Short mmCIF file of C-alpha atoms and ligand atoms in Angstrom, two decimals:
data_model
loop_
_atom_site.label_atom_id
_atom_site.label_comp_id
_atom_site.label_asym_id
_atom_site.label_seq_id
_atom_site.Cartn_x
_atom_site.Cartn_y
_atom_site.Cartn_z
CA UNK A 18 83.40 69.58 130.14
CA UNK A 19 81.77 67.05 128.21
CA UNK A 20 81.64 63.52 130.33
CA UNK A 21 83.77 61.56 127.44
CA UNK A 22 86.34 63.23 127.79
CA UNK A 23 86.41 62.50 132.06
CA UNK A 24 86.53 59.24 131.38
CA UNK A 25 89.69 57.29 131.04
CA UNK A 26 89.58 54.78 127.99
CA UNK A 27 91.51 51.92 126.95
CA UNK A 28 92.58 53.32 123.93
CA UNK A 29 93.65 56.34 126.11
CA UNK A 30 95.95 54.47 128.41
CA UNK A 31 97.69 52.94 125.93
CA UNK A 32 98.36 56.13 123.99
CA UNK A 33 99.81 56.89 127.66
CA UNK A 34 101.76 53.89 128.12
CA UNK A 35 103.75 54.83 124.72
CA UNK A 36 103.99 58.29 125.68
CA UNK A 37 105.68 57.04 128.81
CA UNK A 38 107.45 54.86 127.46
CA UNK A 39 108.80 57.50 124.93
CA UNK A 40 109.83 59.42 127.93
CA UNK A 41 112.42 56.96 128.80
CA UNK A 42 113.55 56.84 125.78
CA UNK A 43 114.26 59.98 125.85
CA UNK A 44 116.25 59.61 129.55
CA UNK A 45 114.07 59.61 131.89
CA UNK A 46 115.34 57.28 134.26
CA UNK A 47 112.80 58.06 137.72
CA UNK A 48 110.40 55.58 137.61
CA UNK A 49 108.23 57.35 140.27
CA UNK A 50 108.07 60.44 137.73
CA UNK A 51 106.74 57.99 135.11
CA UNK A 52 104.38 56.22 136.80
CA UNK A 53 102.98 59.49 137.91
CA UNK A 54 102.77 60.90 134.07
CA UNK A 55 101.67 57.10 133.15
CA UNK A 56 98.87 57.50 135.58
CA UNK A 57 97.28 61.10 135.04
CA UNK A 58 95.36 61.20 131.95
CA UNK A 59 96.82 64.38 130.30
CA UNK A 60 93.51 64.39 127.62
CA UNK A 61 91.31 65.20 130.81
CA UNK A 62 93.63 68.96 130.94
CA UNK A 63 92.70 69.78 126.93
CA UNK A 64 89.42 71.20 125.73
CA UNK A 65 87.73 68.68 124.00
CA UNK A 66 88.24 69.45 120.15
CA UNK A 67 91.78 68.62 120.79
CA UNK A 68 92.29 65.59 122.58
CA UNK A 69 94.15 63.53 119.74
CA UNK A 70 96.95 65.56 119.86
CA UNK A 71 96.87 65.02 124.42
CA UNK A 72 99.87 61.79 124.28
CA UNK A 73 102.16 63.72 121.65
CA UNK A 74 105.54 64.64 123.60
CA UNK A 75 104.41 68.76 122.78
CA UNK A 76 103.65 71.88 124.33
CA UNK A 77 99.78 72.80 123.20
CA UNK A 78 97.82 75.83 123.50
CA UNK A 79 95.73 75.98 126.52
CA UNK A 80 93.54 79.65 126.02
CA UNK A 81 94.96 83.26 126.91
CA UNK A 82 98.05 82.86 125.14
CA UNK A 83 99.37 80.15 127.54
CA UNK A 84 100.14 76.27 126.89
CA UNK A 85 100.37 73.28 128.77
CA UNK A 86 103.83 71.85 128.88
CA UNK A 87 106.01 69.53 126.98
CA UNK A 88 105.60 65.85 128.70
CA UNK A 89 108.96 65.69 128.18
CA UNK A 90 109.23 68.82 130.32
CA UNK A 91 107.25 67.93 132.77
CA UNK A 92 109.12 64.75 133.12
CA UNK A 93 112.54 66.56 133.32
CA UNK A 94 111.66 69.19 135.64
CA UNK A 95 109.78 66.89 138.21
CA UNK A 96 112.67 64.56 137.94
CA UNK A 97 115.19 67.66 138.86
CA UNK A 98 113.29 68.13 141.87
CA UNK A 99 113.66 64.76 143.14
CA UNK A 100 110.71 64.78 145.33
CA UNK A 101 109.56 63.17 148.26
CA UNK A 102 106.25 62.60 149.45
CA UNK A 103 104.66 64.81 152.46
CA UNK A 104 106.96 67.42 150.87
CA UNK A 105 105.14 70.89 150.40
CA UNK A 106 105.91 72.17 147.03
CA UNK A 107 105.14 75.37 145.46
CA UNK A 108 104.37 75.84 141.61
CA UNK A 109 104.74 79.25 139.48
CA UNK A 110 102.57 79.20 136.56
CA UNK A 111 99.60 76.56 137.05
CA UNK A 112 98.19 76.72 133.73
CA UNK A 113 96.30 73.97 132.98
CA UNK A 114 96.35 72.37 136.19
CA UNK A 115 98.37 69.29 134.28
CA UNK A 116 102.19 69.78 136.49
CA UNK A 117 100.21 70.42 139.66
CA UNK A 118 98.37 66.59 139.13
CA UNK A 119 101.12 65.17 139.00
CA UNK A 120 103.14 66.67 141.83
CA UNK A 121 99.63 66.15 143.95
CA UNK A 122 99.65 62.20 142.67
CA UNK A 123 103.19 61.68 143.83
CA UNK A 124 102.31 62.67 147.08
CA UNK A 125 103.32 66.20 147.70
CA UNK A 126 101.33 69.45 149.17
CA UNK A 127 101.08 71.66 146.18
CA UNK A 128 100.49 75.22 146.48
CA UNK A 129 100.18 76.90 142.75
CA UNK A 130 99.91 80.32 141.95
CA UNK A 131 98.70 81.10 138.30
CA UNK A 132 98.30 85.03 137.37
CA UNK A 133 95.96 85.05 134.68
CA UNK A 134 92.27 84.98 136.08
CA UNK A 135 90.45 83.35 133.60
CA UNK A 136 92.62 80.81 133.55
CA UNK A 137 93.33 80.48 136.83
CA UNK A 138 89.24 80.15 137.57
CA UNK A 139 88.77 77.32 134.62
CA UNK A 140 91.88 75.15 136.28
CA UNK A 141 90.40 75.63 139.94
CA UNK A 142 87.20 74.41 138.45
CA UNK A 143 88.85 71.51 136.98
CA UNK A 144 90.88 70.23 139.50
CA UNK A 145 87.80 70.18 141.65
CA UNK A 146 85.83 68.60 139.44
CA UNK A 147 88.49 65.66 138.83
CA UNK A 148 89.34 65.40 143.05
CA UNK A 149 93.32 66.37 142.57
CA UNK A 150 94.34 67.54 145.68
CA UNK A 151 95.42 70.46 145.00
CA UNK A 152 95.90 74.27 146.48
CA UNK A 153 95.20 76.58 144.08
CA UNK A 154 95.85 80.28 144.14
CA UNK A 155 95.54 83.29 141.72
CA UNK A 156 98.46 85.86 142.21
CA UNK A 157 102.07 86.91 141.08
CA UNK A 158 104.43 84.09 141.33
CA UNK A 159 106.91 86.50 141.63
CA UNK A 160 106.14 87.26 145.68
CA UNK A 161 105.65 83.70 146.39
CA UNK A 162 102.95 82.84 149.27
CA UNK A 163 104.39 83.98 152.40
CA UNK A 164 101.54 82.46 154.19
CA UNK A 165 102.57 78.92 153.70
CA UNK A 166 106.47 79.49 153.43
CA UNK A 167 108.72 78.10 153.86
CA UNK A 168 108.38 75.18 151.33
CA UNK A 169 110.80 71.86 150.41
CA UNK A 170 110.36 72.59 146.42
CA UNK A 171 109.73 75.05 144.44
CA UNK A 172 109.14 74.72 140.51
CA UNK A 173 108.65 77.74 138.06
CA UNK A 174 106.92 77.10 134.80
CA UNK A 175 107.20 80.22 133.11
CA UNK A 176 110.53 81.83 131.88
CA UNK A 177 112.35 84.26 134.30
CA UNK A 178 114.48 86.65 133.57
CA UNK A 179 116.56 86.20 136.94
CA UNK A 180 115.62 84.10 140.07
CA UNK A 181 113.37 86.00 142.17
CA UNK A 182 114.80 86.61 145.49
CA UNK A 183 111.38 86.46 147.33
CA UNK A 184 111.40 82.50 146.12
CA UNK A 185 114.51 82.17 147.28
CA UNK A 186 113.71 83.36 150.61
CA UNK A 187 110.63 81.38 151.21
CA UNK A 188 112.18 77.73 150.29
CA UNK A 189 113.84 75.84 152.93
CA UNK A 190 117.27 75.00 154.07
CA UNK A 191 118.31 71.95 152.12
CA UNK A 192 115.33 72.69 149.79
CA UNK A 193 115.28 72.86 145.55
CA UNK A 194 114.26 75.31 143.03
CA UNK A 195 114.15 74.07 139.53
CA UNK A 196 114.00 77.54 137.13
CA UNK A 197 114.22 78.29 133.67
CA UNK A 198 116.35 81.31 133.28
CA UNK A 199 116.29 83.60 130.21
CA UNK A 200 114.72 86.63 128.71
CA UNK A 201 114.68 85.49 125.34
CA UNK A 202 113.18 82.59 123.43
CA UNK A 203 115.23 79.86 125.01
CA UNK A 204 116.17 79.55 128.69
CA UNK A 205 118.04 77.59 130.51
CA UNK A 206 117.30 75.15 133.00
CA UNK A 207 118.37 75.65 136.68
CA UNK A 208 118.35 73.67 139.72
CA UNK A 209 119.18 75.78 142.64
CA UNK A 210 119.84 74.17 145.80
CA UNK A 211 120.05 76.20 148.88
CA UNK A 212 122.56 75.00 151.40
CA UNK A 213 121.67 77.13 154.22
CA UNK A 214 119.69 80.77 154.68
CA UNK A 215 122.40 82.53 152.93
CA UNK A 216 123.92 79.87 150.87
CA UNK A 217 122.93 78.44 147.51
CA UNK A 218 124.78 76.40 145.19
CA UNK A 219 123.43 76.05 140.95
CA UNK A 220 123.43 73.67 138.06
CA UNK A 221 122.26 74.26 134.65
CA UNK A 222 120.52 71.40 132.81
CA UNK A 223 120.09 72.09 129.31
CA UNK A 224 118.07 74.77 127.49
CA UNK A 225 113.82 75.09 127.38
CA UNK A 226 111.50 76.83 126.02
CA UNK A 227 108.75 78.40 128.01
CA UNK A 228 106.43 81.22 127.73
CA UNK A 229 107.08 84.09 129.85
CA UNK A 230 106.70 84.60 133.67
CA UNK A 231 104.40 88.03 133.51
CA UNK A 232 105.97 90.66 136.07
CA UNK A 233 104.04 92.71 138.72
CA UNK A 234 102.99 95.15 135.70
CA UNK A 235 101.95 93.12 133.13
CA UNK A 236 98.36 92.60 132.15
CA UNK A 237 96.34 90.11 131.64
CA UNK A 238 96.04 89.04 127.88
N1 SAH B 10 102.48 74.28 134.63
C1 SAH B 10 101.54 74.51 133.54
C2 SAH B 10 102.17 75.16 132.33
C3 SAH B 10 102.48 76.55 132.61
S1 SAH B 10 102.60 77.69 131.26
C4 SAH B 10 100.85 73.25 133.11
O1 SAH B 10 101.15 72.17 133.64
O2 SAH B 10 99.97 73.34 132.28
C5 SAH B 10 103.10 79.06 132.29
C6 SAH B 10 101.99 79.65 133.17
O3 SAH B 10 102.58 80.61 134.00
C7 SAH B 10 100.91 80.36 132.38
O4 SAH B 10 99.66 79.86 132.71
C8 SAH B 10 101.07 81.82 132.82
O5 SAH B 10 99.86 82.54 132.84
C9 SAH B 10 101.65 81.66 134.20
N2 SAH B 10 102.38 82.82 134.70
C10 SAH B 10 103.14 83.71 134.02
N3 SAH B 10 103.67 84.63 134.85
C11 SAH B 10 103.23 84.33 136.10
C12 SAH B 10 103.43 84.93 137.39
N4 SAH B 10 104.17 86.04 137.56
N5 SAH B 10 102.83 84.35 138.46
C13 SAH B 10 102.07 83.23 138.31
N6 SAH B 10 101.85 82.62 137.11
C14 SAH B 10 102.41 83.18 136.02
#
């Protein structure tokens, strides 16, 4: 990575601030969600030839067919997870590394599994190189990580067809799962909240539109 782009300009936090400040706009209402997305520098998780386009609310390509996601996303999905901190989270889908950051900045133990291996070694190199704490593992989100279950959150970036039952398993009584569910371009968003070991309760919060989570068989693109 180039050293401009690790450093953290002026002109760069106030592209942030507006972002941010779009964000509420928009109905974001959690103010620790914001100040987390107000104080990660988003530019620092694109390759350098496209950093203007970092503080627009969109998705972007990220490399082997993957993206990093909306802000507004983000935003929404942390905020459905209404996180505390010490709370040990685990993320489907790490992609750029961007989600993770902000999870790790809010004060949570994040465990994030990404499948594809190239990308999964460029983000493990990048969080290192930028001090996030953050565990990082390559892997099918689909089984979880059994070693370090159970776990207070869990957050899936990818689009699944159905909730995986091995997720369900490893998150906590009284814990949250926030899901987007469909097979098809748009998905819906869950939050799942299980009530006891064999007792969940669901709410959908709008429709999404994420790539797809890749199943035991697929390949790497
Ligand atoms: N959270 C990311 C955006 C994720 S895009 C960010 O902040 O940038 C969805 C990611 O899920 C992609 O990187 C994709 O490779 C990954 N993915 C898809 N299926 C997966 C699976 N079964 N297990 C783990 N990761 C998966």
């Amino acid at each position: 990575m180039p050293a401009n782009q690790i450093t953290d300009s002026y002109r760069h936090q106030g592209m942030r601030r507006k972002l941010v400040e779009s964000l509420r706009q928009k109905g974001i209402v959690d103010e620790t969600v914001l100040a987390a997305l107000n104080h990660v520098p988003r530019h620092f998780f694109f390759d350098s030839s496209f950093l203007e386009f970092a503080y627009e609310d969109k998705a972007f390509p990220i490399g082997s067919g993957q993206t990093i996601s909306q802000p507004y996303t983000v935003a929404f999905q942390t905020q459905l997870l209404n996180p505390g901190r010490g709370m040990k989270i685990l993320e489907i889908g790490t992609g750029s590394g961007y989600q993770a950051c902000i999870l790790a900045v809010m004060g949570l133990k994040v465990y994030t599994i990404e499948r594809q291996k190239l990308l999964f070694d460029k983000t493990k190199a990048l969080l290192k190189e930028l001090n996030y704490r953050v565990n990082t593992y390559f892997g099918d989100g689909y089984l979880g990580l059994k070693a370090h279950a159970p776990f207070d959150r869990i957050l899936i970036t990818a689009a699944a067809p159905g909730i995986p039952e091995a997720l369900i398993n490893q998150l906590k009584p009284g814990g949250i799962m926030v899901i987007p569910v469909g097979a098809g371009d748009i998905q819906v968003m869950k939050r799942i909240i299980k009530i006891s070991d064999n007792e969940t309760t669901s709410e959908t919060h709008g429709t999404f539109r994420f790539v797809p989570m890749l199943g035991e068989k697929a390949r790497d693109i």
